[in-house]
PDB file of N, CA, C and O in Angstrom:
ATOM      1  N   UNK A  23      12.337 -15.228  -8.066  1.00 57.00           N
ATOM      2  CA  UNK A  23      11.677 -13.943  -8.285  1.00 57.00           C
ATOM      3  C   UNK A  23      10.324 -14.180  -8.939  1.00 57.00           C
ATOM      4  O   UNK A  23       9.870 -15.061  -9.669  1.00 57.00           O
ATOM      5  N   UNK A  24       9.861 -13.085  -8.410  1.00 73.00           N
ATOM      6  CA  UNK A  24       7.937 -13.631  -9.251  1.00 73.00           C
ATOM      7  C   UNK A  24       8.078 -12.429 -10.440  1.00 73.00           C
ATOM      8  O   UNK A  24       8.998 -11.653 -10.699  1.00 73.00           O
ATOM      9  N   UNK A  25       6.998 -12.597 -10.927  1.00 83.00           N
ATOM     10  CA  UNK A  25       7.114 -11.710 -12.552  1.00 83.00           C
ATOM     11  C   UNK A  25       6.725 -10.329 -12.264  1.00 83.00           C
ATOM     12  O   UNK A  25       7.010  -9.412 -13.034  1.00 83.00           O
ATOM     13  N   UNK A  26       6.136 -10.174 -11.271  1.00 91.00           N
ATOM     14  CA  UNK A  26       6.179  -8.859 -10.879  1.00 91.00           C
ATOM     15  C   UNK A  26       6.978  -7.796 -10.144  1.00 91.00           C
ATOM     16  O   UNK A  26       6.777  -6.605  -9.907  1.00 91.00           O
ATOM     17  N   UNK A  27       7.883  -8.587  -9.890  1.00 95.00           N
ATOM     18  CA  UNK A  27       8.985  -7.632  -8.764  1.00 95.00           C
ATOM     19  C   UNK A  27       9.294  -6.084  -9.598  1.00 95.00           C
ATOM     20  O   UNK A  27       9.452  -5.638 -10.735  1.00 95.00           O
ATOM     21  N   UNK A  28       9.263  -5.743  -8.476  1.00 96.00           N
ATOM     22  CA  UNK A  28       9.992  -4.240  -8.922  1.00 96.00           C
ATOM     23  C   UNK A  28       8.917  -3.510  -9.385  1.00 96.00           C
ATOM     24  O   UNK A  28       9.071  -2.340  -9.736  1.00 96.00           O
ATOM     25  N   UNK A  29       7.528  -4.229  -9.439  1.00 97.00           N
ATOM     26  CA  UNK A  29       6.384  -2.710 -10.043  1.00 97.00           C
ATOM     27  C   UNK A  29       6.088  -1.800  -9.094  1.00 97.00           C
ATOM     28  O   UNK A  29       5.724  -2.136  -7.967  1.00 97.00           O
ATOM     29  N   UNK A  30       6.204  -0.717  -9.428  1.00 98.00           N
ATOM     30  CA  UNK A  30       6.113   0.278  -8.173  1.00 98.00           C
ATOM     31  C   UNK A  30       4.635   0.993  -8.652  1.00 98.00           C
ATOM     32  O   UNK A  30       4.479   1.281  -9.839  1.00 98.00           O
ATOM     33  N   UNK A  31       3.451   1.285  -7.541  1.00 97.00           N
ATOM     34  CA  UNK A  31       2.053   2.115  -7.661  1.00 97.00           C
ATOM     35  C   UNK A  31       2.247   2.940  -6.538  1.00 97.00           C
ATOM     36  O   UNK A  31       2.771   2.524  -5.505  1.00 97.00           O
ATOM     37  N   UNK A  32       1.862   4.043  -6.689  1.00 98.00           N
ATOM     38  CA  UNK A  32       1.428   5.464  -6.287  1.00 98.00           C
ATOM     39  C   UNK A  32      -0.132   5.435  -6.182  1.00 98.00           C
ATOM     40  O   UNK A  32      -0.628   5.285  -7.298  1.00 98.00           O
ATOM     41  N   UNK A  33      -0.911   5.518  -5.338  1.00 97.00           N
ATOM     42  CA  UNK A  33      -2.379   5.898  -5.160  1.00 97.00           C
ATOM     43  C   UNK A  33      -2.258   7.199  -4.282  1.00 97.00           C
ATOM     44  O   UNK A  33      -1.470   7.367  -3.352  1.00 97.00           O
ATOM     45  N   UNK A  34      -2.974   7.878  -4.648  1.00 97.00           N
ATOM     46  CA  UNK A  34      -3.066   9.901  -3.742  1.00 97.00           C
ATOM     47  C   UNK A  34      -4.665   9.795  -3.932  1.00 97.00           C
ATOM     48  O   UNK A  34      -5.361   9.167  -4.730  1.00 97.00           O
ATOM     49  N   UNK A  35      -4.909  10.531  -3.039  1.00 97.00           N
ATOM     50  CA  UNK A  35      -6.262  10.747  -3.051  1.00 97.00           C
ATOM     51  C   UNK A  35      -6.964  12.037  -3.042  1.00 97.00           C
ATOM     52  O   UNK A  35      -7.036  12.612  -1.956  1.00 97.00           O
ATOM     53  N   UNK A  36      -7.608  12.703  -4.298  1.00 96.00           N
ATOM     54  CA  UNK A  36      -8.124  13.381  -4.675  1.00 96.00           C
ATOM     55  C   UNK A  36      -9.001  14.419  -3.925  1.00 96.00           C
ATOM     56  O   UNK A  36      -8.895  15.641  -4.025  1.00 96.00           O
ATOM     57  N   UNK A  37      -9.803  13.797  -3.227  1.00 96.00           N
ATOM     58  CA  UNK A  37     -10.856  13.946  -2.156  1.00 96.00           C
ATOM     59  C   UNK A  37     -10.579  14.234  -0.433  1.00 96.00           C
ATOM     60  O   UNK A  37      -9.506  13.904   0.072  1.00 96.00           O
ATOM     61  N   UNK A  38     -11.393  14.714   0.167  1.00 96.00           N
ATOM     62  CA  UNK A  38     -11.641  14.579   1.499  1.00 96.00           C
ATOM     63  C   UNK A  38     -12.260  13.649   2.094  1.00 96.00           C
ATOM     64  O   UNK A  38     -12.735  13.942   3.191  1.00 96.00           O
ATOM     65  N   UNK A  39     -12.463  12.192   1.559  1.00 95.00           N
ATOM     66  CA  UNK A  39     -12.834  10.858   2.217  1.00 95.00           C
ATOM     67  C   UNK A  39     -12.083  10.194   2.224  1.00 95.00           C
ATOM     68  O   UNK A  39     -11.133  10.136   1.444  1.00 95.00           O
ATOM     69  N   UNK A  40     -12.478   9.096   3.679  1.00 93.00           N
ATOM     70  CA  UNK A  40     -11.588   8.133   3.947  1.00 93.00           C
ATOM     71  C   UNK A  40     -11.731   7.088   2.656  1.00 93.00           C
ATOM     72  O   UNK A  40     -12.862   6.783   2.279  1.00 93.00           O
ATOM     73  N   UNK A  41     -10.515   6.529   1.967  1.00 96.00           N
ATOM     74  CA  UNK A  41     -10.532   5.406   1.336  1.00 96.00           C
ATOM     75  C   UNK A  41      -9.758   4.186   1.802  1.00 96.00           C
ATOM     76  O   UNK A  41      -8.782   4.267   2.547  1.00 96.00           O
ATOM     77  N   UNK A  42     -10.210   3.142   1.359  1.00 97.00           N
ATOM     78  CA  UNK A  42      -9.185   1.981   1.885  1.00 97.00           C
ATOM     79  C   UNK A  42      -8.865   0.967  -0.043  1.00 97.00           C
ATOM     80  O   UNK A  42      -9.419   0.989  -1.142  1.00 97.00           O
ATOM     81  N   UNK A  43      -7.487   0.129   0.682  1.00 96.00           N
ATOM     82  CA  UNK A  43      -6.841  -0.938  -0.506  1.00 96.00           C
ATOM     83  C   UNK A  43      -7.203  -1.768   0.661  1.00 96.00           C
ATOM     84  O   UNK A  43      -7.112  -1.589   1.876  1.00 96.00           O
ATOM     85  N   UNK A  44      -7.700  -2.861  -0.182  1.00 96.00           N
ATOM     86  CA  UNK A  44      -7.618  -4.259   0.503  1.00 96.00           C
ATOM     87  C   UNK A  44      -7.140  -5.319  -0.462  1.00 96.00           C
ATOM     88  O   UNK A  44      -7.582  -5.733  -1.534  1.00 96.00           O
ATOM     89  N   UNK A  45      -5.721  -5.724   0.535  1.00 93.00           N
ATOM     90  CA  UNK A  45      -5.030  -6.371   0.174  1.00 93.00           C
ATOM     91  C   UNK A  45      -4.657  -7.895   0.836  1.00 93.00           C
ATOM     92  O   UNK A  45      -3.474  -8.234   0.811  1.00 93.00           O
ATOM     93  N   UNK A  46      -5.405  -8.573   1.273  1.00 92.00           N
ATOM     94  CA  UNK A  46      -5.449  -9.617   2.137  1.00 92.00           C
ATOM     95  C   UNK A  46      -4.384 -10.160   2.606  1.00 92.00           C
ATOM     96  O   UNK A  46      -4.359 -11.355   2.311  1.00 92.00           O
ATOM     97  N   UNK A  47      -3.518  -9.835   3.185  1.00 92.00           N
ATOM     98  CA  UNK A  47      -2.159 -10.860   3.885  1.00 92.00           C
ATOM     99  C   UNK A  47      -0.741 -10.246   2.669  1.00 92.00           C
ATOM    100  O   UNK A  47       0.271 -10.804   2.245  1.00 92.00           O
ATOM    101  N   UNK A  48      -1.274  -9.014   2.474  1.00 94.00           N
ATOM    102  CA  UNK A  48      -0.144  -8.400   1.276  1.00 94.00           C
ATOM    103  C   UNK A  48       1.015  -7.267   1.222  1.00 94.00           C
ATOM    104  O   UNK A  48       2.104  -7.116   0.668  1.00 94.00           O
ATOM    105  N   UNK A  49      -0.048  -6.373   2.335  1.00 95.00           N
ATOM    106  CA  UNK A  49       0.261  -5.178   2.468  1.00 95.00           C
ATOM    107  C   UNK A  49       1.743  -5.303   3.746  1.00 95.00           C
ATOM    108  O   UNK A  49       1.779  -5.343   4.976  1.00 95.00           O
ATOM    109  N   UNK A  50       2.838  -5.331   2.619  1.00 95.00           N
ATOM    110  CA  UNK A  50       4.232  -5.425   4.467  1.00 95.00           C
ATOM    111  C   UNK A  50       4.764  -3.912   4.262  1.00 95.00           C
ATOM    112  O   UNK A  50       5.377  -3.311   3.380  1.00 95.00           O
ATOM    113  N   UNK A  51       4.129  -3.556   5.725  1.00 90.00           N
ATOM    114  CA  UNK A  51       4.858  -2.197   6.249  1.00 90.00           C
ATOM    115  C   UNK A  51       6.079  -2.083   6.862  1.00 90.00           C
ATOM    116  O   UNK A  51       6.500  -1.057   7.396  1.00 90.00           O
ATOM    117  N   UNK A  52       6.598  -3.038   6.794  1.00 89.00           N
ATOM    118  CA  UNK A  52       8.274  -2.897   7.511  1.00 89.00           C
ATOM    119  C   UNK A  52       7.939  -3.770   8.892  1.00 89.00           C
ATOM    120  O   UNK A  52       8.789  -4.626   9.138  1.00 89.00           O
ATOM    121  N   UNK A  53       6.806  -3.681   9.847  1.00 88.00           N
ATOM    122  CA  UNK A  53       6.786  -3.689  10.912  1.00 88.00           C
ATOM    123  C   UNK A  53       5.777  -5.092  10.627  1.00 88.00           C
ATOM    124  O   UNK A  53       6.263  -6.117  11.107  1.00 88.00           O
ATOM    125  N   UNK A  54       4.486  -5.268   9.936  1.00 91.00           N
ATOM    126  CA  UNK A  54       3.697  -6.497  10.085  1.00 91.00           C
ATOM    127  C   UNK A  54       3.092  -6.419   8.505  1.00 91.00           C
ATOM    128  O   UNK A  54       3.294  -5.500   7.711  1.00 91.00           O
ATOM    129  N   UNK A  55       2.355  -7.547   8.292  1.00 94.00           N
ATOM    130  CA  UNK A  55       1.705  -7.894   6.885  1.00 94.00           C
ATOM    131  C   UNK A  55       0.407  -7.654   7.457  1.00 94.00           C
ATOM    132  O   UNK A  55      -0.041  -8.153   8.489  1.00 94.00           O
ATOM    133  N   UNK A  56      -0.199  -6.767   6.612  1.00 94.00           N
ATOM    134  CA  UNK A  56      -1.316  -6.552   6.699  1.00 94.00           C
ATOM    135  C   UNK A  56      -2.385  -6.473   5.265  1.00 94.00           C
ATOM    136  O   UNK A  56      -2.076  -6.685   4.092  1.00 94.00           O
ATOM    137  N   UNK A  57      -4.042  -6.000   5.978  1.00 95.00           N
ATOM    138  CA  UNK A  57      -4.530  -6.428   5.035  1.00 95.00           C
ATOM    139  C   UNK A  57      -5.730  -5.225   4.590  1.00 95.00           C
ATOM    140  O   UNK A  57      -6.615  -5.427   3.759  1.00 95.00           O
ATOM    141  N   UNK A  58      -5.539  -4.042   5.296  1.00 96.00           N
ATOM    142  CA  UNK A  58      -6.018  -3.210   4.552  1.00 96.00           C
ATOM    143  C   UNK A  58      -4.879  -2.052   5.181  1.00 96.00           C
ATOM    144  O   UNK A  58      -4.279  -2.036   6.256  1.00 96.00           O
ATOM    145  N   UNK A  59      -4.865  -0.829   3.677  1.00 97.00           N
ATOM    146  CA  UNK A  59      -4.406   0.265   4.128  1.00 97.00           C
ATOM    147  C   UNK A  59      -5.527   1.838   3.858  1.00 97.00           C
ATOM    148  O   UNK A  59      -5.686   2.338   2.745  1.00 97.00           O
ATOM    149  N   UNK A  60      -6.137   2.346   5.066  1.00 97.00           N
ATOM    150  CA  UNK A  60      -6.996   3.363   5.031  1.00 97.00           C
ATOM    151  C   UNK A  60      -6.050   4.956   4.827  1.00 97.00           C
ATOM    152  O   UNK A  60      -5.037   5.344   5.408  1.00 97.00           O
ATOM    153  N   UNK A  61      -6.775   5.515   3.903  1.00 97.00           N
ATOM    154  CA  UNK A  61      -6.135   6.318   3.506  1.00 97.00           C
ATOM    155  C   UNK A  61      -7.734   7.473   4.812  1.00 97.00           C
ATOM    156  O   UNK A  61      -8.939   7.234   4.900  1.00 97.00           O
ATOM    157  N   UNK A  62      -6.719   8.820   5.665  1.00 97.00           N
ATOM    158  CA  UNK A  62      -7.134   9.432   6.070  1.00 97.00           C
ATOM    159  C   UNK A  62      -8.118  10.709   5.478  1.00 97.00           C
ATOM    160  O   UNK A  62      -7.655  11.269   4.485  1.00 97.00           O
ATOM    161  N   UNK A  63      -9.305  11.174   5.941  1.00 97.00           N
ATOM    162  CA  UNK A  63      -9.903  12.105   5.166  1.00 97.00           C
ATOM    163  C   UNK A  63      -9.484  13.359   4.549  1.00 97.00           C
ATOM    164  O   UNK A  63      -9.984  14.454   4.809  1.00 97.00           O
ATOM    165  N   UNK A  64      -8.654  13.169   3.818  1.00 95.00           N
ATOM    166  CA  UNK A  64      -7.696  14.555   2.855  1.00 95.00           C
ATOM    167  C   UNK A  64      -7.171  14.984   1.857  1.00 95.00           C
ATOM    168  O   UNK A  64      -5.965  14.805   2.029  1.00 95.00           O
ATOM    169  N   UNK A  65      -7.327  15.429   0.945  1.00 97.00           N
ATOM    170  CA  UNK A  65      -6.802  15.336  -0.391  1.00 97.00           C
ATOM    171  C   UNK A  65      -5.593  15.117   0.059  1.00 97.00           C
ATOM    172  O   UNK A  65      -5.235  15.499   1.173  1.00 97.00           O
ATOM    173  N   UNK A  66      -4.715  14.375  -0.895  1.00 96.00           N
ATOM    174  CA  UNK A  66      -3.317  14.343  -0.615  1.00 96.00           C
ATOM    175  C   UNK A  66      -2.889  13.298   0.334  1.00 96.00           C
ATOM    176  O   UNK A  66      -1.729  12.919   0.174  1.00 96.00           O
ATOM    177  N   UNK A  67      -3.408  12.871   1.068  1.00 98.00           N
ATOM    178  CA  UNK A  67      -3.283  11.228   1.792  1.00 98.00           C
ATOM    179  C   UNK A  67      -2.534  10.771   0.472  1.00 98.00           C
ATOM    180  O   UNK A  67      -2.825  11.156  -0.661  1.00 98.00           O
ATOM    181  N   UNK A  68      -1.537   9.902   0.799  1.00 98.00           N
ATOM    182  CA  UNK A  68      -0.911   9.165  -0.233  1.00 98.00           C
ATOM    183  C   UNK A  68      -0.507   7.294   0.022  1.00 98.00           C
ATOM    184  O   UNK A  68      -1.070   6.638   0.899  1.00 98.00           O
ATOM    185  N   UNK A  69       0.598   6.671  -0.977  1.00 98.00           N
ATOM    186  CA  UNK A  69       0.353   5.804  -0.524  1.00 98.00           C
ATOM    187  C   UNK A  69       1.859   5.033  -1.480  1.00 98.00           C
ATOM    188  O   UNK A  69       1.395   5.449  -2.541  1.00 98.00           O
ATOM    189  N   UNK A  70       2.600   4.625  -1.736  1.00 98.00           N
ATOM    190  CA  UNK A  70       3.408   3.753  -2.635  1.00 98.00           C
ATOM    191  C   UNK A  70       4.098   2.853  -2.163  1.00 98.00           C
ATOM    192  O   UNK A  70       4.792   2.833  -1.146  1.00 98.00           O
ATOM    193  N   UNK A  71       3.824   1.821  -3.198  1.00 97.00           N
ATOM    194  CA  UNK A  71       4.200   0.168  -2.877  1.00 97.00           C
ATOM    195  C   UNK A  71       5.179  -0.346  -3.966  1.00 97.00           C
ATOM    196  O   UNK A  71       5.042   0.233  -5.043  1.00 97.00           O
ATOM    197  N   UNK A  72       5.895  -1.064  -3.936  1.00 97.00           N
ATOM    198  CA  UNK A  72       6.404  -1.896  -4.678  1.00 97.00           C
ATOM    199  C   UNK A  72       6.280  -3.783  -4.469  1.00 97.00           C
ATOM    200  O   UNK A  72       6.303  -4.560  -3.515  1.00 97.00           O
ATOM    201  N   UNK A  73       6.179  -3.860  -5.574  1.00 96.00           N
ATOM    202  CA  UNK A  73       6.045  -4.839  -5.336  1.00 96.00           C
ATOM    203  C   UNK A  73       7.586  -6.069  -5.554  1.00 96.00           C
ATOM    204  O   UNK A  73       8.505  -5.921  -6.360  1.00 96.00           O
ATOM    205  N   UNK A  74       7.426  -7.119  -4.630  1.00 95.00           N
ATOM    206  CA  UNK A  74       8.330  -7.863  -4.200  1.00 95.00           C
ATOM    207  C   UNK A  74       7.899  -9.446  -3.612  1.00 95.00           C
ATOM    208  O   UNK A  74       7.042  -9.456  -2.728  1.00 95.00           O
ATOM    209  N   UNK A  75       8.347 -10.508  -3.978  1.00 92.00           N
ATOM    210  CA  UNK A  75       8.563 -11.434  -3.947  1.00 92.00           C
ATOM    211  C   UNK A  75       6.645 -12.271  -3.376  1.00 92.00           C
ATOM    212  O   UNK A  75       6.387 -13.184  -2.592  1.00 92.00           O
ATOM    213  N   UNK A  76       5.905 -11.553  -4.075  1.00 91.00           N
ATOM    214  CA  UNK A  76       4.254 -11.972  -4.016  1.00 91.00           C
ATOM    215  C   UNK A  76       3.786 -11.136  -3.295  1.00 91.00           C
ATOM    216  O   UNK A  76       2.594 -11.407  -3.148  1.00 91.00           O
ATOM    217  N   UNK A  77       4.146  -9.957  -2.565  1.00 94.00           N
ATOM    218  CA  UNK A  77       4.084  -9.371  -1.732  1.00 94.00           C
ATOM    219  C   UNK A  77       3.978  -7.644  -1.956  1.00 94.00           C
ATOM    220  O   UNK A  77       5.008  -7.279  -2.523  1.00 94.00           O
ATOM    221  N   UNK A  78       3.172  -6.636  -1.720  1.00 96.00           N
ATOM    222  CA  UNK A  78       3.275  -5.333  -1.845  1.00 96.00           C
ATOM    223  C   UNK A  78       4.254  -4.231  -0.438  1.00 96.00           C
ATOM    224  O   UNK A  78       3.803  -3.693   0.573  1.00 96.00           O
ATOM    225  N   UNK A  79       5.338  -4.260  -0.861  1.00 96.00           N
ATOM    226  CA  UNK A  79       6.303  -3.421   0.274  1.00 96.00           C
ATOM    227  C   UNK A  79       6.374  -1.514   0.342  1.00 96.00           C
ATOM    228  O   UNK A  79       7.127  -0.788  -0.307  1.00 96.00           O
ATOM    229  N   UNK A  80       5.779  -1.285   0.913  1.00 97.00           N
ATOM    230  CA  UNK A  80       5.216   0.270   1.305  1.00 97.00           C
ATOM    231  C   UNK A  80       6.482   0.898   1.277  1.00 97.00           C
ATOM    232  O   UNK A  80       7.265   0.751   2.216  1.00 97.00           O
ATOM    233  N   UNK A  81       6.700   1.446   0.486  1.00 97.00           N
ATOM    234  CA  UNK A  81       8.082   2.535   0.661  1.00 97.00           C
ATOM    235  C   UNK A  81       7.224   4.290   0.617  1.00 97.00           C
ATOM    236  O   UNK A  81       7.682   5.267   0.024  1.00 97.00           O
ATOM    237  N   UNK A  82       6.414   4.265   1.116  1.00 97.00           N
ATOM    238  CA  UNK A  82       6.385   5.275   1.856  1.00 97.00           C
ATOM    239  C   UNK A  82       4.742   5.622   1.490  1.00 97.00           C
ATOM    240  O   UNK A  82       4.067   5.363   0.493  1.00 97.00           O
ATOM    241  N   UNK A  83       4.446   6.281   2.685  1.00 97.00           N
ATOM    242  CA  UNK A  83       3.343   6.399   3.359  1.00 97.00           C
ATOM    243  C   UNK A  83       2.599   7.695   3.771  1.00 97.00           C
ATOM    244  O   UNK A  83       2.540   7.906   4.982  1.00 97.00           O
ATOM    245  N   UNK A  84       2.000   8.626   2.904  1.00 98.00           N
ATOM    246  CA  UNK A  84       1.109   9.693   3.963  1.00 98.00           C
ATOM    247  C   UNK A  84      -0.038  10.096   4.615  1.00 98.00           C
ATOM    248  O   UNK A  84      -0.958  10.621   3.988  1.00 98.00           O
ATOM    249  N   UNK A  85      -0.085   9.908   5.811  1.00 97.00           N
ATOM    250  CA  UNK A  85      -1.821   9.611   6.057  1.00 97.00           C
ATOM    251  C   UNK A  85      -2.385   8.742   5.801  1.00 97.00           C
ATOM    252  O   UNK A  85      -3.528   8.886   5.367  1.00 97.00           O
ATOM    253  N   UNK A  86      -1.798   7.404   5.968  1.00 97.00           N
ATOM    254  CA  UNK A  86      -2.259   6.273   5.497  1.00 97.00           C
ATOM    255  C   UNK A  86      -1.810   5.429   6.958  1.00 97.00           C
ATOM    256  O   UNK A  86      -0.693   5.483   7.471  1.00 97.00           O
ATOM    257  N   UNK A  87      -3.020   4.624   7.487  1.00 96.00           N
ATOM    258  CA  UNK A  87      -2.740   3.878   8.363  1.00 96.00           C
ATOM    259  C   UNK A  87      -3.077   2.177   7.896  1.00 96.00           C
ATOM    260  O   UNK A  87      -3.781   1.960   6.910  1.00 96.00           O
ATOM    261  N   UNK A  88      -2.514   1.074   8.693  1.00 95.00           N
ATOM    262  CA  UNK A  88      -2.572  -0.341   8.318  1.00 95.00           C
ATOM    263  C   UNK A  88      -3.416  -1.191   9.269  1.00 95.00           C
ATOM    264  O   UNK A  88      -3.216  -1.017  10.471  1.00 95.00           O
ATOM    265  N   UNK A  89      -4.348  -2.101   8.886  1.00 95.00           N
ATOM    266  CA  UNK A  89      -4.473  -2.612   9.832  1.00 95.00           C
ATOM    267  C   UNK A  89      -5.051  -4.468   9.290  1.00 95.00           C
ATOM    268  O   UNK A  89      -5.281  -5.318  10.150  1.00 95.00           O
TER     269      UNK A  89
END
């Protein structure tokens, strides 16, 4: 286990602009590891990760795409 397991972050977004996390080879959506996540132009786009074994695991997602 790494020393961080289990921290869980919430990012929401305030605004009507697109924002992005860049996370280089970090971001696992269930489906691939990726390395940025763009949050869509809307207040309320959301975003939460936990973190796990060096790795940030998306447990859930709104208006937020990966690539």
């Amino acid at each position: 286990a790494t020393t961080h397991d289990g921290y869980i972050i919430t990012v929401t977004s305030a605004t009507a602009n697109a924002h992005t996390i860049t996370a280089t080879n970090l971001l696992n959506n269930g489906s691939s590891i990726d390395d940025v996540a763009t949050f869509n132009a809307y207040a309320g786009a959301s975003l939460t990760l936990i973190a796990y074994q060096a790795e940030w695991y998306v447990l859930s997602a709104n208006g937020v795409s990966f690539s």
